[in-house]
């Protein structure tokens, strides 16, 4: 058996609440092998999104571990965390709240590439390629998020997440 690419053990996230705590995630464990896909299914509010946010370290856990390619995500040094951030991308649940309304689609998708230091012309080409990958067209690049349907906006978020080939 191949070593897991992602390994989650006894992960917990408890949020403080008016009375006591909300046990949003309370001891989840799973492993994902390279090339494997995991779907997490459950009723609304059962902790799926919180699990996802923990796994990319958008939030810190109450306890438990996440190992990405063998390295403990919560004790990585700056350089290690930077590399991990490139290799794991998050597609936000709400495509209306997660795209900056003032930015063009091209700028939204190109932002991770810009941060990674990709030159202008290579960025432009990659944005067009990504638009096609998600079923949009390069003609959409100059438009703003409000000009798209919810499903199209979600695909803009997917294109952005794929930009750095996570
Ligand atoms: N930042 C937060 N502060 C306090 N409680 C939170 C926070 N984020 C999530 N919760 C609570 O944690 C629980 C799990 O929320 P989560 O968003 O992970 O659910 P979900 O499984 O993704 O639900 P859905 O299917 O509706 O998207 C819920 O009870 C929610 O109210
Ligand atoms: Mg959710």
XYZ file of N, CA and C and ligand atoms in Angstrom, residues 15-16 22-25 42-51 53 93, ligand 1:
85
model
N -15.541 25.381 18.939
C -15.687 26.845 18.940
C -16.345 27.283 20.245
N -15.852 28.372 20.857
C -16.531 28.870 22.055
C -17.927 29.381 21.675
N -19.189 24.689 20.845
C -19.758 23.951 19.718
C -18.677 22.965 19.268
N -18.982 21.687 19.351
C -18.018 20.676 18.899
C -18.197 20.471 17.401
N -17.662 21.421 16.622
C -17.873 21.415 15.167
C -17.246 20.163 14.545
N -16.044 19.823 14.989
C -15.363 18.594 14.554
C -14.872 17.942 15.845
N -22.645 14.543 4.914
C -23.317 14.569 6.209
C -24.279 15.728 6.290
N -25.123 15.722 7.304
C -26.160 16.744 7.422
C -25.545 18.136 7.596
N -26.343 19.152 7.300
C -25.898 20.527 7.420
C -25.432 20.811 8.839
N -24.257 21.425 8.957
C -23.733 21.790 10.271
C -22.964 20.678 10.970
N -22.716 19.556 10.281
C -22.046 18.428 10.957
C -20.526 18.578 10.976
N -19.973 19.598 10.287
C -18.537 19.847 10.398
C -17.712 19.606 9.150
N -18.334 19.472 7.998
C -17.595 19.199 6.753
C -16.672 20.357 6.368
N -17.250 21.568 6.309
C -16.445 22.733 5.917
C -15.353 23.008 6.949
N -15.677 22.858 8.219
C -14.674 23.081 9.271
C -13.514 22.099 9.091
N -13.809 20.860 8.762
C -12.755 19.867 8.497
C -11.871 20.327 7.347
N -11.388 23.386 6.270
C -10.611 24.573 6.661
C -9.424 24.200 7.539
N -17.269 27.544 -0.227
C -18.639 27.067 -0.394
C -19.532 28.124 -1.053
N -16.330 30.242 13.156
C -17.262 29.566 13.830
N -17.619 29.932 15.082
C -18.547 29.243 15.783
N -19.181 28.151 15.313
C -18.873 27.742 14.078
C -17.900 28.413 13.264
N -17.805 27.776 12.068
C -18.667 26.760 12.129
N -19.318 26.726 13.329
C -20.290 25.716 13.772
O -19.700 24.442 13.590
C -20.636 23.521 13.081
C -20.103 22.914 11.791
O -20.120 23.900 10.754
P -19.624 23.569 9.282
O -19.628 24.851 8.531
O -18.347 22.824 9.350
O -20.787 22.608 8.772
P -21.002 21.882 7.341
O -20.991 20.402 7.603
O -20.019 22.393 6.340
O -22.483 22.339 6.979
P -23.170 22.674 5.539
O -23.515 21.345 4.930
O -24.390 23.434 5.941
O -22.204 23.489 4.728
C -21.953 24.249 12.966
O -22.701 23.969 14.122
C -21.550 25.712 12.923
O -22.542 26.523 13.461
